[in-house]
């Protein structure tokens, strides 16, 4: 298993792809409301990526995936296919965007709510988001992938939630999915040692119930086995000489 080390020029292209992916997620937020279908959200994202940003939606036709983004609602863990299902008041939905700009991929996802979420859904989203940042905080040259996974697992389980193990973060660059695999559980000091110039995603999937999942017959949609809520946040990051840089930061100004 070997990770590609990005040159300074390649790092700049990754920054641009990441910035644009985050821009899509900033744009789509106001459209997430009760009554909208996930296919409508997909169309808005697709047209923005292609017509406004001049980018290519990476998921579209990737291994047969039929849409331009993933939309995962409530107990859907990941890879939900946009369709004619209308969001109901209180629904939680993860929107996962990956786009290609000048041959490089930017990949990020966030949680959104259609109207006012339940306390449980909001708390789970907050845990997943904090878990992602705790993982990011471990990143620096000389650290290991196990340090990331262990820190995420320790925090999530301390909040009485569980970490999905079947799906993980991944290296990214010219390829959508490159080495290494970035597990969101593990032991400190284990796994690949991080080097400056690596780029990969950290994207913990956190369940309110047990960690076990199953795939639906469509071959893509992954759900919690116990039907408990699931939440996920994702950033693409760069290992720098001194630590870490988030390549997919939101540009929204929060009060």
XYZ file of C-alpha atoms in Angstrom:
255
model
C 0.000 0.000 0.000
C 1.523 3.312 -1.057
C 0.095 6.830 -1.114
C 0.895 9.321 -3.847
C 2.839 12.380 -2.678
C 1.487 15.476 -4.409
C 3.899 18.040 -5.840
C 3.361 21.717 -4.949
C 1.631 22.210 -8.318
C -0.621 19.216 -7.702
C -1.393 20.498 -4.214
C -2.584 23.777 -5.728
C -4.894 21.875 -8.071
C -6.223 19.880 -5.118
C -6.883 23.159 -3.259
C -8.907 24.456 -6.190
C -10.917 21.233 -6.581
C -11.546 21.165 -2.836
C -12.603 24.808 -2.745
C -15.126 24.208 -5.510
C -16.548 21.076 -3.849
C -17.108 23.106 -0.678
C -18.745 25.819 -2.757
C -21.349 23.312 -3.982
C -22.140 22.334 -0.388
C -22.415 26.006 0.593
C -24.783 26.594 -2.343
C -27.172 23.685 -1.782
C -27.996 24.352 1.877
C -30.952 26.730 1.359
C -32.621 24.237 -0.994
C -32.824 21.513 1.665
C -36.342 21.937 3.044
C -39.499 19.870 3.471
C -41.097 18.899 0.173
C -37.996 18.919 -2.006
C -36.985 15.620 -3.592
C -33.449 14.335 -3.432
C -33.469 14.162 -7.244
C -34.207 17.903 -7.347
C -31.238 18.489 -5.034
C -29.124 16.314 -7.330
C -30.173 18.337 -10.395
C -29.380 21.646 -8.689
C -25.936 20.371 -7.681
C -25.266 18.867 -11.110
C -26.156 22.038 -13.001
C -24.092 24.163 -10.618
C -21.048 21.908 -10.907
C -21.220 21.728 -14.702
C -22.629 25.102 -15.782
C -21.396 27.456 -13.051
C -18.107 25.894 -11.939
C -17.014 24.127 -15.123
C -16.353 20.885 -13.267
C -17.305 17.237 -13.729
C -19.417 15.402 -11.106
C -17.210 12.440 -10.198
C -19.957 10.031 -8.980
C -21.979 10.194 -12.219
C -21.552 6.797 -13.940
C -18.722 5.888 -11.519
C -18.964 2.085 -11.421
C -22.534 2.564 -12.640
C -23.713 5.082 -10.023
C -26.586 6.913 -11.750
C -26.471 10.375 -10.163
C -24.094 13.307 -9.568
C -24.210 13.403 -5.745
C -25.089 11.007 -2.934
C -28.048 11.860 -0.683
C -28.318 9.749 2.476
C -31.415 10.317 4.614
C -31.865 9.465 8.316
C -30.864 5.773 8.712
C -29.033 5.690 5.363
C -25.323 5.514 6.145
C -23.871 6.401 2.733
C -24.247 6.184 -1.051
C -27.951 7.019 -1.093
C -29.201 7.445 -4.675
C -31.188 10.646 -5.321
C -34.767 9.904 -6.331
C -38.376 11.059 -6.110
C -38.580 10.765 -2.319
C -39.644 14.095 -0.791
C -37.921 15.235 2.371
C -40.211 15.424 5.379
C -39.996 17.988 8.153
C -37.146 17.010 10.473
C -35.376 14.712 8.018
C -31.598 14.646 8.275
C -29.726 14.249 4.977
C -26.056 13.909 4.152
C -25.098 15.368 0.780
C -21.788 14.046 -0.546
C -20.136 15.985 -3.379
C -17.087 14.951 -5.379
C -16.077 16.909 -8.447
C -13.172 16.916 -10.901
C -11.361 20.115 -11.859
C -8.282 20.045 -14.116
C -7.922 16.305 -13.520
C -8.044 16.444 -9.714
C -10.807 15.467 -7.281
C -12.343 17.457 -4.435
C -14.548 15.463 -2.035
C -16.626 16.660 0.920
C -19.952 16.000 2.622
C -22.123 17.641 5.258
C -25.330 17.061 7.167
C -28.419 19.162 6.447
C -31.888 19.243 7.990
C -35.272 19.754 6.352
C -36.798 22.152 8.863
C -36.157 21.759 12.575
C -34.335 18.495 13.372
C -35.026 16.255 16.333
C -32.719 16.677 19.310
C -31.375 13.176 18.629
C -30.590 13.895 14.958
C -28.904 17.218 15.752
C -26.815 15.623 18.502
C -25.709 12.761 16.223
C -24.704 15.212 13.498
C -22.710 17.222 16.029
C -20.924 14.071 17.242
C -20.048 13.045 13.670
C -18.761 16.532 12.839
C -16.651 16.744 15.984
C -15.322 13.220 15.360
C -14.145 14.318 11.912
C -12.286 17.306 13.358
C -10.778 15.182 16.128
C -9.447 12.888 13.409
C -8.113 15.825 11.410
C -6.343 17.133 14.510
C -4.185 13.970 14.577
C -2.750 14.620 11.115
C 0.891 15.625 10.817
C 4.069 14.115 9.357
C 5.154 11.136 11.453
C 1.687 10.371 12.801
C -0.052 7.199 11.649
C -3.409 6.337 10.152
C -4.116 4.392 13.332
C -3.794 7.599 15.347
C -6.662 9.082 13.323
C -8.928 6.074 13.647
C -8.239 5.550 17.340
C -9.003 9.177 18.222
C -12.280 9.107 16.289
C -13.370 5.775 17.768
C -12.539 6.822 21.336
C -14.562 10.019 21.077
C -17.578 8.506 19.266
C -17.882 5.605 21.688
C -17.522 7.989 24.664
C -20.668 9.675 23.306
C -22.490 6.299 23.316
C -22.552 6.128 19.531
C -20.832 3.701 17.147
C -18.438 3.960 14.208
C -19.214 2.198 10.929
C -16.302 -0.073 9.981
C -17.201 -1.285 6.494
C -16.686 2.114 4.846
C -13.806 4.499 5.320
C -11.887 7.515 4.089
C -9.478 7.221 1.192
C -6.573 8.725 -0.646
C -7.620 11.125 -3.382
C -6.017 13.099 -6.189
C -6.079 12.271 -9.878
C -8.029 9.209 -8.782
C -11.383 9.331 -6.965
C -10.249 6.557 -4.628
C -6.511 6.134 -4.108
C -4.434 4.532 -1.383
C -4.465 4.586 1.571
C -7.707 3.475 3.149
C -8.406 5.690 6.162
C -10.223 3.725 8.856
C -12.247 5.565 11.490
C -11.322 3.084 14.221
C -8.080 1.426 15.234
C -5.036 1.527 17.480
C -2.670 4.471 18.015
C 0.659 4.042 16.262
C -0.605 1.457 13.795
C -0.841 1.646 10.030
C 0.845 3.843 7.456
C 3.038 6.728 8.623
C 1.887 10.081 7.268
C 4.163 12.171 5.041
C 3.876 15.746 3.794
C 2.160 15.867 0.419
C -0.379 13.111 1.081
C -4.023 13.968 0.396
C -6.928 11.911 1.696
C -10.432 12.138 3.116
C -11.554 11.787 6.715
C -15.270 10.974 6.751
C -16.522 9.104 9.829
C -19.962 7.506 9.577
C -21.490 7.536 13.048
C -24.583 5.595 14.115
C -26.878 6.391 17.014
C -27.376 2.651 17.537
C -25.127 -0.286 16.712
C -22.379 -0.076 14.090
C -23.713 -2.855 11.853
C -24.905 -1.981 8.348
C -26.400 -3.675 5.305
C -26.597 -2.855 1.611
C -29.966 -2.566 -0.118
C -30.738 -4.497 -3.313
C -29.858 -1.480 -5.497
C -26.209 -2.315 -4.824
C -25.369 1.152 -3.506
C -27.539 2.320 -0.613
C -26.100 1.350 2.791
C -28.374 1.498 5.858
C -28.075 0.758 9.564
C -29.189 -2.777 10.372
C -31.101 -1.616 13.458
C -32.701 1.296 11.576
C -31.019 3.801 13.908
C -30.026 7.226 12.652
C -26.640 7.697 10.966
C -24.633 10.865 10.300
C -21.462 11.712 8.390
C -19.185 14.676 7.765
C -16.234 14.668 5.378
C -13.266 16.827 4.446
C -10.396 16.311 2.018
C -7.110 17.160 3.757
C -3.460 17.705 2.869
C -0.605 16.631 5.123
C 1.696 19.673 5.313
C 5.269 19.994 6.573
C 3.951 21.229 9.917
C 0.555 19.551 10.253
C -2.616 19.579 8.200
C -4.574 21.759 5.787
C -8.290 21.295 5.134
C -8.803 21.519 1.365
C -12.626 21.673 1.464
C -13.409 24.502 3.924
C -16.818 26.183 3.884
C -16.797 29.821 2.844
C -20.038 30.561 4.689
C -19.735 33.133 7.439
C -21.305 31.911 10.653
C -22.420 34.303 13.349
